[in-house]
Coordinates of C-alpha atoms in Angstrom, one line a residue:
M1 CA -85.9 9.0 55.2
D2 CA -89.5 8.8 56.9
L3 CA -90.9 11.5 54.8
P4 CA -94.3 10.9 52.4
P5 CA -94.0 10.8 49.2
E6 CA -95.1 14.7 48.6
A7 CA -92.3 16.1 50.2
W8 CA -89.3 13.9 47.7
S9 CA -91.8 15.9 45.1
A10 CA -91.1 18.8 46.5
A11 CA -87.6 18.7 46.2
L12 CA -88.0 17.4 42.6
A13 CA -89.8 21.3 41.5
A14 CA -87.5 23.2 43.6
L15 CA -84.2 21.9 41.5
P16 CA -83.0 24.8 38.7
A17 CA -84.9 24.5 35.3
M18 CA -87.1 22.0 36.6
G19 CA -89.8 22.7 34.1
P20 CA -93.6 20.9 34.0
A21 CA -92.6 18.4 31.2
R22 CA -89.5 17.1 33.2
N23 CA -90.9 17.1 36.0
L24 CA -93.3 14.9 34.4
A25 CA -91.3 12.6 33.1
L26 CA -89.3 11.9 36.1
L27 CA -92.6 11.0 38.1
R28 CA -94.3 9.2 35.7
R29 CA -90.8 6.9 35.3
W30 CA -90.3 6.6 39.7
P31 CA -92.0 7.3 42.2
A32 CA -91.0 10.6 44.0
S33 CA -88.0 9.4 46.3
E34 CA -86.4 7.1 43.6
A35 CA -86.5 10.0 41.1
W36 CA -84.9 12.0 43.5
A37 CA -82.5 9.3 44.1
H38 CA -81.8 8.2 40.3
V39 CA -81.2 12.3 40.2
L40 CA -78.7 12.1 42.8
D41 CA -76.6 9.2 41.0
R42 CA -77.7 10.4 37.7
S43 CA -78.5 7.3 36.2
W44 CA -82.1 8.9 34.5
L45 CA -79.7 9.3 32.0
L46 CA -80.5 5.8 30.8
D47 CA -83.9 6.6 30.7
P48 CA -85.1 7.3 26.9
A49 CA -88.0 9.4 27.9
V50 CA -87.1 11.4 31.2
V51 CA -83.9 12.4 28.5
A52 CA -86.1 13.7 25.8
A53 CA -87.6 15.4 27.7
A54 CA -85.1 16.6 29.8
G55 CA -83.7 18.2 26.0
H56 CA -80.9 18.5 24.6
D57 CA -78.3 19.7 26.9
A58 CA -79.3 16.6 29.3
A59 CA -75.3 16.1 30.7
H60 CA -74.9 19.0 31.8
L61 CA -78.5 19.2 33.1
A62 CA -77.8 16.0 34.6
A63 CA -74.9 17.0 36.3
T64 CA -76.8 20.6 37.7
W65 CA -79.4 18.6 39.3
S66 CA -77.0 16.4 41.2
T67 CA -74.1 18.7 42.4
V68 CA -77.9 21.0 43.6
A69 CA -79.9 17.6 45.0
A70 CA -76.6 16.8 47.3
D71 CA -77.0 20.2 48.9
V72 CA -80.6 19.5 49.8
D73 CA -82.4 18.4 53.0
V74 CA -85.0 17.1 51.8
A75 CA -86.8 17.0 55.4
A76 CA -86.3 20.6 56.7
L77 CA -87.4 21.4 52.9
W78 CA -90.5 20.0 53.5
Q79 CA -90.9 21.4 56.8
R80 CA -90.9 24.6 55.3
Y81 CA -93.9 23.6 53.1
V82 CA -95.7 22.1 56.4
D83 CA -94.9 25.3 58.7
A84 CA -96.0 27.8 55.4
G85 CA -99.7 25.9 54.9
V86 CA -99.0 25.0 51.6
G87 CA -100.5 21.5 50.2
V88 CA -99.1 20.0 47.8
A89 CA -101.0 17.8 45.7
A90 CA -99.1 14.5 43.4
L91 CA -100.8 13.4 40.3
G92 CA -102.9 10.1 41.5
S93 CA -102.8 11.5 45.2
P94 CA -106.3 12.2 46.7
A95 CA -106.0 15.4 46.4
Y96 CA -105.0 16.2 43.0
P97 CA -107.9 18.1 41.6
A98 CA -110.2 15.5 39.1
P99 CA -110.4 18.3 36.8
L100 CA -106.3 18.1 36.0
A101 CA -105.5 14.3 35.8
D102 CA -106.7 13.7 32.5
D103 CA -105.2 16.9 31.3
I104 CA -102.9 16.5 27.8
E105 CA -100.5 18.4 30.2
P106 CA -101.2 17.4 33.5
P107 CA -98.7 18.5 36.2
A108 CA -96.5 16.4 38.0
M109 CA -97.6 18.0 42.0
L110 CA -99.8 20.7 42.4
F111 CA -98.9 24.0 45.3
L112 CA -102.3 24.6 46.9
R113 CA -103.3 27.6 49.8
G114 CA -106.3 27.4 50.3
D115 CA -109.9 24.7 49.9
P116 CA -108.6 22.7 46.4
S117 CA -112.4 20.8 47.0
V118 CA -113.6 24.6 45.7
I119 CA -112.4 22.7 42.7
A120 CA -116.0 21.3 41.7
G121 CA -118.8 22.5 39.7
P122 CA -118.6 24.4 36.3
R123 CA -115.7 26.8 35.8
V124 CA -115.4 29.5 33.9
A125 CA -111.9 31.2 33.2
I126 CA -112.1 35.1 32.8
V127 CA -108.9 36.0 30.8
G128 CA -107.9 39.3 29.6
T129 CA -105.1 42.2 29.5
R130 CA -102.8 43.7 32.3
A131 CA -103.5 46.8 30.3
A132 CA -107.3 47.2 30.5
T133 CA -109.7 50.2 29.9
R134 CA -112.8 50.5 32.1
Y135 CA -114.9 49.2 30.2
G136 CA -112.9 45.9 29.8
T137 CA -112.5 45.7 33.8
D138 CA -116.6 46.8 34.4
I139 CA -117.3 43.9 32.3
A140 CA -114.6 41.9 33.9
Y141 CA -116.1 42.4 37.1
E142 CA -120.1 42.4 36.3
F143 CA -118.6 39.1 34.6
G144 CA -117.0 37.9 37.6
F145 CA -119.7 38.9 39.8
E146 CA -123.1 37.8 38.5
L147 CA -121.3 33.7 37.5
A148 CA -119.9 33.4 41.3
S149 CA -123.6 34.4 42.2
A150 CA -124.9 32.0 39.3
G151 CA -123.0 29.2 41.2
V152 CA -119.9 29.6 39.0
A153 CA -116.3 29.1 40.0
V154 CA -114.2 32.2 38.1
V155 CA -111.0 31.2 37.7
S156 CA -108.3 33.4 36.6
G157 CA -104.2 34.3 36.9
L158 CA -104.6 36.9 39.9
A159 CA -102.5 39.5 37.2
L160 CA -103.3 42.6 36.7
G161 CA -106.1 44.1 34.4
I162 CA -109.0 41.8 33.3
D163 CA -108.3 38.9 35.8
G164 CA -108.0 41.1 39.0
A165 CA -111.3 42.7 38.1
A166 CA -112.8 39.3 37.8
H167 CA -111.8 38.3 41.3
A168 CA -112.8 41.1 42.9
G169 CA -115.9 40.8 41.1
A170 CA -116.4 36.6 42.0
L171 CA -115.6 37.5 46.2
A172 CA -117.7 40.5 45.8
S173 CA -121.0 38.0 45.0
S174 CA -119.8 36.1 47.9
T175 CA -121.5 33.2 46.7
T176 CA -118.9 30.8 45.1
A177 CA -115.7 30.3 45.6
P178 CA -112.6 31.7 43.0
I179 CA -109.9 29.8 41.9
A180 CA -106.3 31.6 41.2
V181 CA -103.0 30.2 39.0
V182 CA -100.2 31.9 39.3
G183 CA -96.5 31.8 37.9
S184 CA -94.7 32.3 41.2
G185 CA -94.1 30.4 44.5
L186 CA -97.5 30.7 46.9
D187 CA -95.2 32.7 49.4
V188 CA -93.9 35.4 46.7
I189 CA -97.4 37.1 46.1
Y190 CA -97.1 38.8 41.6
P191 CA -98.2 41.5 41.2
K192 CA -97.6 43.3 44.9
R193 CA -100.9 45.3 44.0
H194 CA -103.0 41.8 44.2
A195 CA -101.5 41.2 47.9
V196 CA -105.2 41.7 49.8
L197 CA -107.0 39.7 46.9
W198 CA -104.4 37.1 46.6
R199 CA -104.9 36.4 50.5
E200 CA -108.3 36.5 50.1
I201 CA -109.0 33.8 47.2
E202 CA -106.6 31.9 50.1
R203 CA -109.1 33.0 52.6
R204 CA -112.4 31.3 50.3
G205 CA -111.2 30.0 47.6
V206 CA -107.9 28.6 46.6
V207 CA -104.8 30.0 45.5
L208 CA -103.0 27.2 42.7
G209 CA -99.3 26.8 40.8
E210 CA -96.5 24.5 40.0
A211 CA -93.8 26.4 41.0
P212 CA -92.3 25.6 44.5
L213 CA -91.5 28.0 47.3
G214 CA -89.1 30.9 47.1
A215 CA -89.8 30.8 42.6
P216 CA -89.9 34.3 40.7
P217 CA -92.8 35.4 38.6
E218 CA -90.2 34.7 35.6
R219 CA -91.4 35.1 32.4
W220 CA -91.5 31.3 31.3
R221 CA -93.7 30.0 34.0
F222 CA -97.0 31.8 32.2
P223 CA -97.1 29.9 29.8
A224 CA -97.3 27.3 32.1
R225 CA -99.7 28.5 34.2
N226 CA -102.4 29.5 31.2
R227 CA -102.5 26.2 30.4
L228 CA -103.8 24.8 33.6
I229 CA -106.2 28.0 33.3
A230 CA -107.6 26.6 30.2
A231 CA -107.1 23.2 31.3
L232 CA -109.5 23.5 34.3
A233 CA -112.2 25.9 33.2
D234 CA -115.2 24.3 31.5
V235 CA -115.4 27.8 29.3
V236 CA -113.1 30.3 28.8
V237 CA -114.3 33.7 28.3
V238 CA -112.1 36.6 26.8
V239 CA -112.3 39.8 27.8
E240 CA -110.5 42.6 25.9
S241 CA -107.2 41.2 24.7
R242 CA -105.0 42.9 22.3
E243 CA -104.4 40.2 18.9
L244 CA -101.1 39.4 21.0
G245 CA -100.4 38.3 24.5
G246 CA -101.1 35.9 27.6
S247 CA -104.5 35.4 27.2
M248 CA -104.3 34.5 23.3
H249 CA -102.3 31.5 24.3
T250 CA -104.9 30.4 27.3
V251 CA -107.6 31.0 24.0
N252 CA -105.0 28.6 21.9
E253 CA -104.8 25.5 25.0
A254 CA -108.8 25.9 25.5
V255 CA -109.2 25.4 21.8
R256 CA -106.7 22.3 22.2
R257 CA -109.1 20.5 24.7
A258 CA -111.8 21.7 23.1
R259 CA -113.0 24.3 25.4
P260 CA -115.9 26.7 24.0
V261 CA -114.4 30.5 23.8
F262 CA -116.5 33.2 24.1
A263 CA -115.5 36.7 23.7
V264 CA -116.8 40.0 24.8
P265 CA -116.9 42.5 21.9
G266 CA -115.2 45.8 22.0
P267 CA -114.5 49.6 20.3
V268 CA -113.2 48.7 17.2
R269 CA -111.4 51.1 17.6
S270 CA -110.1 50.4 20.9
A271 CA -106.3 48.5 20.8
A272 CA -107.0 47.0 24.2
S273 CA -110.4 44.7 22.5
A274 CA -108.6 43.7 19.1
G275 CA -107.5 40.4 20.0
A276 CA -110.9 39.8 21.1
N277 CA -112.7 41.5 17.9
R278 CA -110.3 39.1 15.8
L279 CA -111.2 35.7 18.1
L280 CA -115.3 37.0 16.7
H281 CA -114.7 37.7 13.7
D282 CA -112.5 33.6 13.3
G283 CA -115.7 32.1 15.0
A284 CA -115.7 33.1 19.1
Q285 CA -119.1 32.9 20.8
A286 CA -120.2 36.6 21.3
A287 CA -120.2 37.1 25.1
C288 CA -123.0 40.2 25.4
D289 CA -124.2 39.0 29.2
V290 CA -123.5 36.0 31.4
S291 CA -126.6 34.3 29.8
D292 CA -124.3 34.2 26.9
V293 CA -122.1 32.7 29.0
L294 CA -124.3 29.7 31.5
L295 CA -125.8 28.7 28.4
G296 CA -122.8 27.6 27.1
L297 CA -121.6 25.0 30.0

């Protein structure tokens, strides 16, 4: 079939239980069209590295992939992406964001809506709890606005609470385009309350993720998303966070990548700030205003 490599990459991403590690193992071993052929005839089971990425039940996974792939019309699937205006950037292609190319866990491919060229210049991730307080959302909005006004792209996950407030602030500045990293297909807006925000970031910046069209926001996709937020950021700022949760996972991913981590001090009796205050206790840099973050870039 006369299809671009991205078509086969998108088809691979849509297979059941095709997580980032499995996808990367396949596409590091073969070009996308060849990887698809190996999926169809299950011959990837002869490759130790791909089998290791598949996990303990590789034979069962191979049977599932082969059965599902046999019923996929790759050309029709690719047309869905074209019609939806969703770009596909495979690792190594010119459209692939340069900051992710050398990451310790680069995505095999990315799905994008908007302008990927905005992923340039300084970038700061603002993360925090979904159950944010008024204090937290005000700070996140202020930081998003002031960072964007200073020419810094705000990276976040479009979640409720801190993420959404930071992106709203960045959009309000009308200066530097924001970057959103999501954990669902780009045709599955999540959370639905952020539909307008999501569309505005697509229009003025870029929304990206590893999930194929139609993919629901499954729980396992969010740790994978968090690593991309950390990988895209030059600095990570935690505005409000409980001691456990997604923002702490993003912090851990930032530390793995030697990214500076800042935390906004919060009220000592506020559970919403317990994680941020713990980070400060453990040595994170304090972000009392945006100038602290700008000095860390």
